[in-house]
Amino acid sequence: MPKINGNEIRPGNVLEHNGGLWAATKVDHVKPGKGGAFAQVEMRNLRNGSKLNERFRSADKVERVRLEQKDQQFLYEQDGMLVFMDAETFEQVELPAEILGERRPFLQDGMTIQIEYYENEALNATLPQKVTCTIVETEPVVKGQTAANSFKPAVLDNGVRIMVPPFVGQDEEIVVDTAAMEYSERA
């Protein structure tokens, strides 16, 4: 695996550090008035989700890990495990439902998601950027209520509560941004 200098770490890089796999979430390059420059790196453990703040000097060497990304299709859920099928080999893989975290309700039958692997171990799963959902409960549309930046609560068909603009009514399909978990546009 390639080793990189401490000052080459960027957000999104996956590093092998202290025997674990860590994703760099925030990197600040600091040049103090006295002493050498360093990178202050905020990292998240890919296996257990714990966080760590670490300083890397430019002379420090760290292992940069490349994760293999595969597109896999969701088939069904059974006993808290999500079953996916590889689009190329048609192999079925079972992963714990926790791999998606709070975005789990947006997973729909037949949806293709991207799973990141490190030596046959699934570490991360990413949903498509935008998902179409139906509003099952919200306040009725009020004529003339067009104040800018006013939102109202709504419940989606998957049970998630989000804020939507006042012109969106019940039983309408909307597009939800899965990264920010918020309303994007009408479907």
Short mmCIF file of N, CA and C in Angstrom, two decimals:
data_model
loop_
_atom_site.label_atom_id
_atom_site.label_comp_id
_atom_site.label_asym_id
_atom_site.label_seq_id
_atom_site.Cartn_x
_atom_site.Cartn_y
_atom_site.Cartn_z
N MET A 1 0.83 -1.19 0.00
CA MET A 1 0.00 0.00 0.00
C MET A 1 0.87 1.25 0.00
N PRO A 2 0.39 2.31 -0.64
CA PRO A 2 1.22 3.52 -0.72
C PRO A 2 1.26 4.26 0.61
N LYS A 3 2.43 4.75 0.94
CA LYS A 3 2.58 5.60 2.13
C LYS A 3 2.58 7.04 1.65
N ILE A 4 1.88 7.90 2.40
CA ILE A 4 1.85 9.32 2.05
C ILE A 4 2.36 10.12 3.25
N ASN A 5 2.82 11.32 2.97
CA ASN A 5 3.27 12.21 4.05
C ASN A 5 2.06 12.75 4.81
N GLY A 6 2.30 13.17 6.04
CA GLY A 6 1.22 13.71 6.87
C GLY A 6 0.55 14.93 6.28
N ASN A 7 1.30 15.74 5.49
CA ASN A 7 0.68 16.94 4.92
C ASN A 7 -0.07 16.66 3.62
N GLU A 8 -0.10 15.40 3.15
CA GLU A 8 -0.83 15.04 1.93
C GLU A 8 -2.21 14.45 2.23
N ILE A 9 -2.56 14.36 3.50
CA ILE A 9 -3.86 13.79 3.88
C ILE A 9 -4.97 14.76 3.49
N ARG A 10 -6.00 14.24 2.85
CA ARG A 10 -7.14 15.04 2.41
C ARG A 10 -8.42 14.45 2.98
N PRO A 11 -9.49 15.25 3.15
CA PRO A 11 -10.77 14.70 3.60
C PRO A 11 -11.25 13.62 2.63
N GLY A 12 -11.73 12.51 3.18
CA GLY A 12 -12.19 11.40 2.36
C GLY A 12 -11.16 10.30 2.22
N ASN A 13 -9.87 10.60 2.50
CA ASN A 13 -8.84 9.57 2.44
C ASN A 13 -9.09 8.53 3.52
N VAL A 14 -8.79 7.27 3.21
CA VAL A 14 -8.88 6.19 4.19
C VAL A 14 -7.45 5.83 4.57
N LEU A 15 -7.18 5.86 5.88
CA LEU A 15 -5.83 5.62 6.38
C LEU A 15 -5.80 4.42 7.30
N GLU A 16 -4.67 3.71 7.29
CA GLU A 16 -4.46 2.66 8.27
C GLU A 16 -3.61 3.28 9.36
N HIS A 17 -4.17 3.36 10.59
CA HIS A 17 -3.52 4.06 11.69
C HIS A 17 -3.83 3.33 12.98
N ASN A 18 -2.82 3.08 13.80
CA ASN A 18 -2.99 2.37 15.09
C ASN A 18 -3.76 1.06 14.94
N GLY A 19 -3.52 0.34 13.85
CA GLY A 19 -4.15 -0.96 13.66
C GLY A 19 -5.60 -0.92 13.21
N GLY A 20 -6.12 0.24 12.88
CA GLY A 20 -7.51 0.35 12.43
C GLY A 20 -7.61 1.10 11.12
N LEU A 21 -8.79 1.07 10.50
CA LEU A 21 -9.04 1.81 9.28
C LEU A 21 -9.83 3.07 9.63
N TRP A 22 -9.31 4.22 9.22
CA TRP A 22 -9.90 5.50 9.58
C TRP A 22 -10.16 6.32 8.32
N ALA A 23 -11.32 6.99 8.26
CA ALA A 23 -11.63 7.90 7.17
C ALA A 23 -11.40 9.32 7.68
N ALA A 24 -10.60 10.09 6.95
CA ALA A 24 -10.34 11.48 7.33
C ALA A 24 -11.58 12.30 7.00
N THR A 25 -12.19 12.92 8.02
CA THR A 25 -13.40 13.71 7.79
C THR A 25 -13.11 15.20 7.69
N LYS A 26 -12.07 15.67 8.42
CA LYS A 26 -11.74 17.09 8.41
C LYS A 26 -10.23 17.23 8.56
N VAL A 27 -9.61 18.05 7.73
CA VAL A 27 -8.17 18.24 7.79
C VAL A 27 -7.88 19.75 7.84
N ASP A 28 -7.13 20.17 8.86
CA ASP A 28 -6.70 21.56 8.98
C ASP A 28 -5.18 21.60 8.97
N HIS A 29 -4.61 22.38 8.08
CA HIS A 29 -3.16 22.55 8.03
C HIS A 29 -2.79 23.75 8.89
N VAL A 30 -1.95 23.52 9.88
CA VAL A 30 -1.61 24.54 10.86
C VAL A 30 -0.12 24.86 10.77
N LYS A 31 0.19 26.14 10.70
CA LYS A 31 1.58 26.61 10.69
C LYS A 31 1.74 27.53 11.89
N PRO A 32 2.17 26.97 13.03
CA PRO A 32 2.33 27.81 14.21
C PRO A 32 3.54 28.73 14.06
N GLY A 33 3.57 29.80 14.83
CA GLY A 33 4.68 30.74 14.76
C GLY A 33 5.99 30.11 15.20
N LYS A 34 5.91 29.14 16.09
CA LYS A 34 7.09 28.48 16.61
C LYS A 34 6.95 26.99 16.36
N GLY A 35 7.94 26.35 15.79
CA GLY A 35 7.87 24.92 15.52
C GLY A 35 7.44 24.64 14.09
N GLY A 36 7.38 23.36 13.76
CA GLY A 36 7.05 22.96 12.39
C GLY A 36 5.57 22.90 12.12
N ALA A 37 5.23 22.92 10.84
CA ALA A 37 3.83 22.83 10.43
C ALA A 37 3.32 21.41 10.64
N PHE A 38 2.00 21.28 10.79
CA PHE A 38 1.39 19.96 10.94
C PHE A 38 -0.03 19.97 10.40
N ALA A 39 -0.56 18.79 10.19
CA ALA A 39 -1.96 18.64 9.76
C ALA A 39 -2.75 18.11 10.95
N GLN A 40 -3.79 18.82 11.34
CA GLN A 40 -4.69 18.38 12.40
C GLN A 40 -5.82 17.63 11.71
N VAL A 41 -5.90 16.30 11.92
CA VAL A 41 -6.83 15.45 11.17
C VAL A 41 -7.88 14.87 12.11
N GLU A 42 -9.16 15.10 11.74
CA GLU A 42 -10.27 14.48 12.46
C GLU A 42 -10.64 13.24 11.67
N MET A 43 -10.65 12.07 12.34
CA MET A 43 -10.89 10.80 11.65
C MET A 43 -12.03 10.03 12.31
N ARG A 44 -12.68 9.19 11.48
CA ARG A 44 -13.77 8.32 11.96
C ARG A 44 -13.38 6.88 11.65
N ASN A 45 -13.50 6.02 12.65
CA ASN A 45 -13.17 4.61 12.47
C ASN A 45 -14.25 3.96 11.60
N LEU A 46 -13.83 3.26 10.55
CA LEU A 46 -14.80 2.66 9.63
C LEU A 46 -15.44 1.39 10.19
N ARG A 47 -14.82 0.79 11.20
CA ARG A 47 -15.37 -0.45 11.76
C ARG A 47 -16.35 -0.20 12.90
N ASN A 48 -16.02 0.75 13.80
CA ASN A 48 -16.91 0.95 14.95
C ASN A 48 -17.46 2.37 15.07
N GLY A 49 -17.07 3.28 14.17
CA GLY A 49 -17.64 4.63 14.15
C GLY A 49 -17.05 5.60 15.15
N SER A 50 -16.05 5.18 15.96
CA SER A 50 -15.46 6.10 16.93
C SER A 50 -14.67 7.19 16.21
N LYS A 51 -14.46 8.32 16.91
CA LYS A 51 -13.76 9.45 16.30
C LYS A 51 -12.42 9.65 17.00
N LEU A 52 -11.50 10.27 16.25
CA LEU A 52 -10.16 10.49 16.76
C LEU A 52 -9.61 11.77 16.14
N ASN A 53 -8.93 12.59 16.95
CA ASN A 53 -8.21 13.76 16.46
C ASN A 53 -6.73 13.46 16.57
N GLU A 54 -6.01 13.62 15.48
CA GLU A 54 -4.59 13.26 15.46
C GLU A 54 -3.80 14.34 14.73
N ARG A 55 -2.55 14.56 15.17
CA ARG A 55 -1.65 15.50 14.50
C ARG A 55 -0.64 14.71 13.70
N PHE A 56 -0.44 15.12 12.45
CA PHE A 56 0.57 14.49 11.60
C PHE A 56 1.53 15.58 11.11
N ARG A 57 2.79 15.42 11.38
CA ARG A 57 3.80 16.33 10.85
C ARG A 57 4.06 15.94 9.40
N SER A 58 4.65 16.82 8.62
CA SER A 58 4.89 16.53 7.21
C SER A 58 5.86 15.36 7.03
N ALA A 59 6.73 15.11 8.02
CA ALA A 59 7.68 14.00 7.91
C ALA A 59 7.04 12.66 8.27
N ASP A 60 5.87 12.67 8.94
CA ASP A 60 5.21 11.41 9.31
C ASP A 60 4.68 10.70 8.08
N LYS A 61 4.86 9.39 8.05
CA LYS A 61 4.35 8.58 6.94
C LYS A 61 3.13 7.80 7.42
N VAL A 62 2.06 7.80 6.61
CA VAL A 62 0.85 7.03 6.93
C VAL A 62 0.46 6.17 5.73
N GLU A 63 -0.13 5.02 6.04
CA GLU A 63 -0.60 4.12 4.99
C GLU A 63 -1.93 4.63 4.46
N ARG A 64 -2.00 4.86 3.15
CA ARG A 64 -3.28 5.23 2.53
C ARG A 64 -3.88 3.98 1.93
N VAL A 65 -5.12 3.70 2.28
CA VAL A 65 -5.79 2.47 1.84
C VAL A 65 -6.78 2.81 0.73
N ARG A 66 -6.79 2.00 -0.28
CA ARG A 66 -7.78 2.16 -1.36
C ARG A 66 -8.87 1.12 -1.15
N LEU A 67 -10.10 1.60 -1.08
CA LEU A 67 -11.24 0.70 -0.91
C LEU A 67 -11.80 0.34 -2.28
N GLU A 68 -12.21 -0.91 -2.43
CA GLU A 68 -12.82 -1.36 -3.68
C GLU A 68 -14.31 -1.02 -3.63
N GLN A 69 -14.81 -0.35 -4.66
CA GLN A 69 -16.21 0.04 -4.69
C GLN A 69 -16.97 -0.85 -5.66
N LYS A 70 -18.09 -1.42 -5.17
CA LYS A 70 -18.90 -2.29 -6.02
C LYS A 70 -20.35 -1.82 -5.97
N ASP A 71 -21.00 -1.82 -7.14
CA ASP A 71 -22.43 -1.54 -7.19
C ASP A 71 -23.17 -2.83 -6.91
N GLN A 72 -24.08 -2.80 -5.92
CA GLN A 72 -24.83 -3.99 -5.57
C GLN A 72 -26.31 -3.64 -5.44
N GLN A 73 -27.15 -4.61 -5.83
CA GLN A 73 -28.60 -4.39 -5.84
C GLN A 73 -29.22 -4.98 -4.58
N PHE A 74 -30.09 -4.18 -3.93
CA PHE A 74 -30.76 -4.64 -2.72
C PHE A 74 -31.89 -5.60 -3.10
N LEU A 75 -31.91 -6.77 -2.44
CA LEU A 75 -32.94 -7.76 -2.71
C LEU A 75 -34.01 -7.78 -1.62
N TYR A 76 -33.61 -8.05 -0.37
CA TYR A 76 -34.58 -8.12 0.73
C TYR A 76 -33.85 -8.02 2.07
N GLU A 77 -34.67 -7.87 3.15
CA GLU A 77 -34.13 -7.83 4.51
C GLU A 77 -34.62 -9.04 5.27
N GLN A 78 -33.72 -9.65 6.04
CA GLN A 78 -34.10 -10.83 6.81
C GLN A 78 -33.33 -10.85 8.12
N ASP A 79 -34.04 -10.87 9.24
CA ASP A 79 -33.44 -10.94 10.58
C ASP A 79 -32.38 -9.86 10.82
N GLY A 80 -32.67 -8.61 10.43
CA GLY A 80 -31.74 -7.51 10.65
C GLY A 80 -30.56 -7.49 9.69
N MET A 81 -30.57 -8.38 8.71
CA MET A 81 -29.50 -8.42 7.71
C MET A 81 -30.07 -8.01 6.36
N LEU A 82 -29.33 -7.19 5.62
CA LEU A 82 -29.74 -6.76 4.29
C LEU A 82 -29.04 -7.68 3.28
N VAL A 83 -29.80 -8.19 2.31
CA VAL A 83 -29.23 -9.09 1.30
C VAL A 83 -29.09 -8.32 -0.01
N PHE A 84 -27.84 -8.29 -0.52
CA PHE A 84 -27.52 -7.60 -1.77
C PHE A 84 -27.01 -8.60 -2.78
N MET A 85 -27.16 -8.25 -4.07
CA MET A 85 -26.65 -9.10 -5.13
C MET A 85 -25.66 -8.29 -5.96
N ASP A 86 -24.49 -8.89 -6.20
CA ASP A 86 -23.47 -8.26 -7.04
C ASP A 86 -23.99 -8.23 -8.47
N ALA A 87 -23.93 -7.06 -9.12
CA ALA A 87 -24.47 -6.90 -10.46
C ALA A 87 -23.68 -7.67 -11.51
N GLU A 88 -22.40 -7.96 -11.26
CA GLU A 88 -21.58 -8.64 -12.25
C GLU A 88 -21.52 -10.15 -12.03
N THR A 89 -21.29 -10.57 -10.78
CA THR A 89 -21.10 -12.00 -10.51
C THR A 89 -22.39 -12.68 -10.02
N PHE A 90 -23.41 -11.92 -9.71
CA PHE A 90 -24.69 -12.41 -9.18
C PHE A 90 -24.55 -13.12 -7.84
N GLU A 91 -23.43 -12.88 -7.13
CA GLU A 91 -23.26 -13.42 -5.79
C GLU A 91 -24.12 -12.63 -4.82
N GLN A 92 -24.67 -13.33 -3.80
CA GLN A 92 -25.47 -12.64 -2.80
C GLN A 92 -24.62 -12.41 -1.55
N VAL A 93 -24.75 -11.21 -0.98
CA VAL A 93 -23.98 -10.81 0.19
C VAL A 93 -24.95 -10.35 1.26
N GLU A 94 -24.73 -10.79 2.52
CA GLU A 94 -25.55 -10.33 3.64
C GLU A 94 -24.74 -9.34 4.46
N LEU A 95 -25.32 -8.17 4.71
CA LEU A 95 -24.67 -7.14 5.52
C LEU A 95 -25.63 -6.69 6.62
N PRO A 96 -25.11 -6.28 7.79
CA PRO A 96 -26.00 -5.79 8.84
C PRO A 96 -26.69 -4.50 8.42
N ALA A 97 -27.93 -4.31 8.86
CA ALA A 97 -28.71 -3.12 8.49
C ALA A 97 -28.06 -1.84 9.01
N GLU A 98 -27.23 -1.94 10.06
CA GLU A 98 -26.59 -0.76 10.65
C GLU A 98 -25.58 -0.11 9.69
N ILE A 99 -25.18 -0.82 8.63
CA ILE A 99 -24.17 -0.27 7.71
C ILE A 99 -24.68 1.02 7.06
N LEU A 100 -26.00 1.18 6.93
CA LEU A 100 -26.56 2.40 6.34
C LEU A 100 -26.87 3.47 7.39
N GLY A 101 -26.89 3.10 8.66
CA GLY A 101 -27.15 4.06 9.72
C GLY A 101 -28.54 4.67 9.62
N GLU A 102 -28.63 6.01 9.78
CA GLU A 102 -29.92 6.69 9.78
C GLU A 102 -30.56 6.77 8.40
N ARG A 103 -29.82 6.42 7.36
CA ARG A 103 -30.38 6.46 6.00
C ARG A 103 -31.05 5.15 5.60
N ARG A 104 -31.09 4.19 6.50
CA ARG A 104 -31.69 2.88 6.24
C ARG A 104 -33.12 2.95 5.68
N PRO A 105 -34.01 3.83 6.18
CA PRO A 105 -35.38 3.87 5.66
C PRO A 105 -35.48 4.22 4.17
N PHE A 106 -34.45 4.86 3.61
CA PHE A 106 -34.51 5.25 2.20
C PHE A 106 -34.15 4.11 1.25
N LEU A 107 -33.70 2.98 1.78
CA LEU A 107 -33.36 1.84 0.94
C LEU A 107 -34.65 1.21 0.42
N GLN A 108 -34.76 1.08 -0.91
CA GLN A 108 -35.97 0.55 -1.53
C GLN A 108 -35.64 -0.73 -2.29
N ASP A 109 -36.65 -1.59 -2.49
CA ASP A 109 -36.45 -2.85 -3.21
C ASP A 109 -35.88 -2.60 -4.59
N GLY A 110 -34.85 -3.37 -4.95
CA GLY A 110 -34.26 -3.27 -6.27
C GLY A 110 -33.29 -2.12 -6.44
N MET A 111 -33.09 -1.30 -5.39
CA MET A 111 -32.21 -0.13 -5.48
C MET A 111 -30.75 -0.58 -5.57
N THR A 112 -29.98 0.10 -6.41
CA THR A 112 -28.56 -0.19 -6.53
C THR A 112 -27.79 0.80 -5.67
N ILE A 113 -27.00 0.26 -4.74
CA ILE A 113 -26.20 1.11 -3.87
C ILE A 113 -24.73 0.76 -4.06
N GLN A 114 -23.84 1.65 -3.60
CA GLN A 114 -22.41 1.42 -3.72
C GLN A 114 -21.86 0.99 -2.37
N ILE A 115 -21.21 -0.17 -2.35
CA ILE A 115 -20.63 -0.70 -1.12
C ILE A 115 -19.11 -0.69 -1.27
N GLU A 116 -18.43 -0.19 -0.23
CA GLU A 116 -16.97 -0.13 -0.25
C GLU A 116 -16.40 -1.29 0.55
N TYR A 117 -15.48 -2.01 -0.08
CA TYR A 117 -14.87 -3.19 0.54
C TYR A 117 -13.39 -2.97 0.77
N TYR A 118 -12.89 -3.57 1.87
CA TYR A 118 -11.47 -3.66 2.14
C TYR A 118 -11.17 -5.12 2.40
N GLU A 119 -10.49 -5.76 1.46
CA GLU A 119 -10.16 -7.19 1.57
C GLU A 119 -11.39 -8.02 1.92
N ASN A 120 -12.43 -7.93 1.13
CA ASN A 120 -13.69 -8.68 1.28
C ASN A 120 -14.48 -8.33 2.53
N GLU A 121 -14.15 -7.24 3.22
CA GLU A 121 -14.92 -6.78 4.38
C GLU A 121 -15.65 -5.50 4.00
N ALA A 122 -16.99 -5.54 4.07
CA ALA A 122 -17.79 -4.36 3.73
C ALA A 122 -17.67 -3.34 4.85
N LEU A 123 -17.25 -2.13 4.51
CA LEU A 123 -17.04 -1.09 5.52
C LEU A 123 -18.04 0.04 5.44
N ASN A 124 -18.53 0.33 4.24
CA ASN A 124 -19.39 1.50 4.07
C ASN A 124 -20.36 1.25 2.92
N ALA A 125 -21.54 1.81 3.02
CA ALA A 125 -22.53 1.71 1.95
C ALA A 125 -23.09 3.09 1.68
N THR A 126 -23.24 3.42 0.39
CA THR A 126 -23.73 4.73 0.00
C THR A 126 -24.98 4.59 -0.86
N LEU A 127 -26.04 5.26 -0.44
CA LEU A 127 -27.28 5.26 -1.22
C LEU A 127 -27.14 6.20 -2.40
N PRO A 128 -28.02 6.08 -3.41
CA PRO A 128 -28.02 7.07 -4.49
C PRO A 128 -28.26 8.47 -3.90
N GLN A 129 -27.77 9.50 -4.58
CA GLN A 129 -27.88 10.87 -4.09
C GLN A 129 -29.33 11.30 -3.89
N LYS A 130 -30.21 10.89 -4.81
CA LYS A 130 -31.61 11.30 -4.73
C LYS A 130 -32.53 10.09 -4.79
N VAL A 131 -33.56 10.08 -3.93
CA VAL A 131 -34.52 8.99 -3.84
C VAL A 131 -35.93 9.58 -3.90
N THR A 132 -36.83 8.92 -4.63
CA THR A 132 -38.22 9.39 -4.74
C THR A 132 -39.07 8.75 -3.64
N CYS A 133 -39.80 9.56 -2.89
CA CYS A 133 -40.67 9.10 -1.81
C CYS A 133 -42.04 9.76 -1.95
N THR A 134 -43.05 9.18 -1.29
CA THR A 134 -44.39 9.73 -1.30
C THR A 134 -44.71 10.29 0.08
N ILE A 135 -45.36 11.46 0.11
CA ILE A 135 -45.76 12.07 1.38
C ILE A 135 -47.08 11.42 1.81
N VAL A 136 -47.09 10.88 3.04
CA VAL A 136 -48.32 10.25 3.53
C VAL A 136 -49.07 11.14 4.51
N GLU A 137 -48.37 12.13 5.09
CA GLU A 137 -49.05 13.00 6.05
C GLU A 137 -48.37 14.36 6.09
N THR A 138 -49.16 15.42 5.89
CA THR A 138 -48.66 16.79 6.04
C THR A 138 -49.86 17.72 6.17
N GLU A 139 -49.59 18.95 6.52
CA GLU A 139 -50.66 19.94 6.64
C GLU A 139 -51.19 20.26 5.24
N PRO A 140 -52.46 20.62 5.12
CA PRO A 140 -53.00 20.94 3.79
C PRO A 140 -52.36 22.19 3.19
N VAL A 141 -52.43 22.26 1.86
CA VAL A 141 -51.90 23.42 1.15
C VAL A 141 -52.78 24.63 1.44
N VAL A 142 -52.16 25.75 1.82
CA VAL A 142 -52.92 26.97 2.12
C VAL A 142 -52.65 27.96 1.00
N LYS A 143 -53.74 28.44 0.34
CA LYS A 143 -53.58 29.40 -0.76
C LYS A 143 -53.02 30.71 -0.22
N GLY A 144 -52.09 31.28 -0.99
CA GLY A 144 -51.53 32.57 -0.61
C GLY A 144 -50.37 32.47 0.36
N GLN A 145 -50.07 31.26 0.83
CA GLN A 145 -48.96 31.12 1.78
C GLN A 145 -47.68 30.88 0.97
N THR A 146 -47.06 31.96 0.56
CA THR A 146 -45.87 31.84 -0.29
C THR A 146 -44.67 32.54 0.32
N ALA A 147 -44.66 32.67 1.62
CA ALA A 147 -43.52 33.33 2.28
C ALA A 147 -42.25 32.55 2.00
N ALA A 148 -41.20 33.25 1.66
CA ALA A 148 -39.93 32.60 1.34
C ALA A 148 -39.38 31.86 2.55
N ASN A 149 -38.75 30.75 2.30
CA ASN A 149 -38.10 29.94 3.33
C ASN A 149 -39.04 29.45 4.43
N SER A 150 -40.33 29.29 4.15
CA SER A 150 -41.21 28.70 5.15
C SER A 150 -41.41 27.23 4.79
N PHE A 151 -41.21 26.37 5.76
CA PHE A 151 -41.35 24.94 5.54
C PHE A 151 -42.32 24.36 6.56
N LYS A 152 -42.91 23.22 6.24
CA LYS A 152 -43.82 22.53 7.15
C LYS A 152 -43.39 21.08 7.28
N PRO A 153 -43.71 20.44 8.41
CA PRO A 153 -43.30 19.04 8.59
C PRO A 153 -44.14 18.10 7.73
N ALA A 154 -43.52 16.99 7.32
CA ALA A 154 -44.22 15.97 6.54
C ALA A 154 -43.65 14.60 6.90
N VAL A 155 -44.51 13.58 6.81
CA VAL A 155 -44.09 12.19 7.05
C VAL A 155 -44.10 11.47 5.72
N LEU A 156 -42.98 10.80 5.40
CA LEU A 156 -42.87 10.07 4.14
C LEU A 156 -43.38 8.64 4.28
N ASP A 157 -43.54 7.96 3.13
CA ASP A 157 -44.03 6.59 3.13
C ASP A 157 -43.10 5.62 3.86
N ASN A 158 -41.83 6.02 4.09
CA ASN A 158 -40.91 5.15 4.82
C ASN A 158 -40.83 5.51 6.31
N GLY A 159 -41.68 6.44 6.76
CA GLY A 159 -41.74 6.80 8.17
C GLY A 159 -40.83 7.94 8.59
N VAL A 160 -40.02 8.45 7.67
CA VAL A 160 -39.09 9.52 8.00
C VAL A 160 -39.81 10.86 7.98
N ARG A 161 -39.50 11.72 8.96
CA ARG A 161 -40.08 13.07 9.02
C ARG A 161 -39.07 14.05 8.44
N ILE A 162 -39.51 14.86 7.47
CA ILE A 162 -38.67 15.91 6.90
C ILE A 162 -39.49 17.18 6.77
N MET A 163 -38.82 18.28 6.45
CA MET A 163 -39.50 19.55 6.23
C MET A 163 -39.66 19.76 4.72
N VAL A 164 -40.87 20.18 4.31
CA VAL A 164 -41.16 20.39 2.89
C VAL A 164 -41.73 21.80 2.70
N PRO A 165 -41.66 22.35 1.48
CA PRO A 165 -42.24 23.67 1.21
C PRO A 165 -43.77 23.62 1.36
N PRO A 166 -44.39 24.78 1.61
CA PRO A 166 -45.84 24.81 1.87
C PRO A 166 -46.70 24.38 0.67
N PHE A 167 -46.19 24.46 -0.57
CA PHE A 167 -47.00 24.11 -1.73
C PHE A 167 -47.09 22.61 -1.98
N VAL A 168 -46.33 21.80 -1.25
CA VAL A 168 -46.35 20.34 -1.44
C VAL A 168 -47.44 19.75 -0.57
N GLY A 169 -48.30 18.93 -1.19
CA GLY A 169 -49.43 18.36 -0.46
C GLY A 169 -49.28 16.88 -0.20
N GLN A 170 -50.29 16.34 0.49
CA GLN A 170 -50.31 14.92 0.82
C GLN A 170 -50.45 14.08 -0.45
N ASP A 171 -49.90 12.85 -0.44
CA ASP A 171 -49.92 11.89 -1.55
C ASP A 171 -49.11 12.34 -2.76
N GLU A 172 -48.32 13.40 -2.63
CA GLU A 172 -47.45 13.83 -3.73
C GLU A 172 -46.11 13.11 -3.63
N GLU A 173 -45.50 12.87 -4.78
CA GLU A 173 -44.17 12.27 -4.80
C GLU A 173 -43.13 13.39 -4.83
N ILE A 174 -42.11 13.24 -3.98
CA ILE A 174 -41.03 14.23 -3.93
C ILE A 174 -39.69 13.51 -4.04
N VAL A 175 -38.67 14.27 -4.39
CA VAL A 175 -37.31 13.73 -4.44
C VAL A 175 -36.58 14.20 -3.19
N VAL A 176 -35.97 13.25 -2.46
CA VAL A 176 -35.27 13.55 -1.23
C VAL A 176 -33.77 13.37 -1.43
N ASP A 177 -32.99 14.35 -0.98
CA ASP A 177 -31.53 14.26 -1.01
C ASP A 177 -31.11 13.37 0.16
N THR A 178 -30.53 12.18 -0.12
CA THR A 178 -30.21 11.24 0.95
C THR A 178 -28.99 11.68 1.77
N ALA A 179 -28.10 12.48 1.21
CA ALA A 179 -26.93 12.93 1.97
C ALA A 179 -27.34 13.90 3.07
N ALA A 180 -28.18 14.87 2.73
CA ALA A 180 -28.62 15.87 3.71
C ALA A 180 -29.93 15.48 4.39
N MET A 181 -30.59 14.45 3.87
CA MET A 181 -31.90 13.99 4.35
C MET A 181 -32.91 15.13 4.38
N GLU A 182 -33.04 15.82 3.22
CA GLU A 182 -33.98 16.91 3.13
C GLU A 182 -34.63 16.95 1.74
N TYR A 183 -35.74 17.71 1.66
CA TYR A 183 -36.48 17.88 0.42
C TYR A 183 -35.59 18.47 -0.67
N SER A 184 -35.70 17.92 -1.89
CA SER A 184 -34.92 18.43 -3.00
C SER A 184 -35.82 19.08 -4.05
N GLU A 185 -36.84 18.31 -4.52
CA GLU A 185 -37.74 18.82 -5.55
C GLU A 185 -38.95 17.90 -5.66
N ARG A 186 -39.94 18.35 -6.44
CA ARG A 186 -41.08 17.49 -6.75
C ARG A 186 -40.65 16.43 -7.76
N ALA A 187 -41.27 15.26 -7.66
CA ALA A 187 -40.91 14.17 -8.60
C ALA A 187 -41.65 14.35 -9.91
#
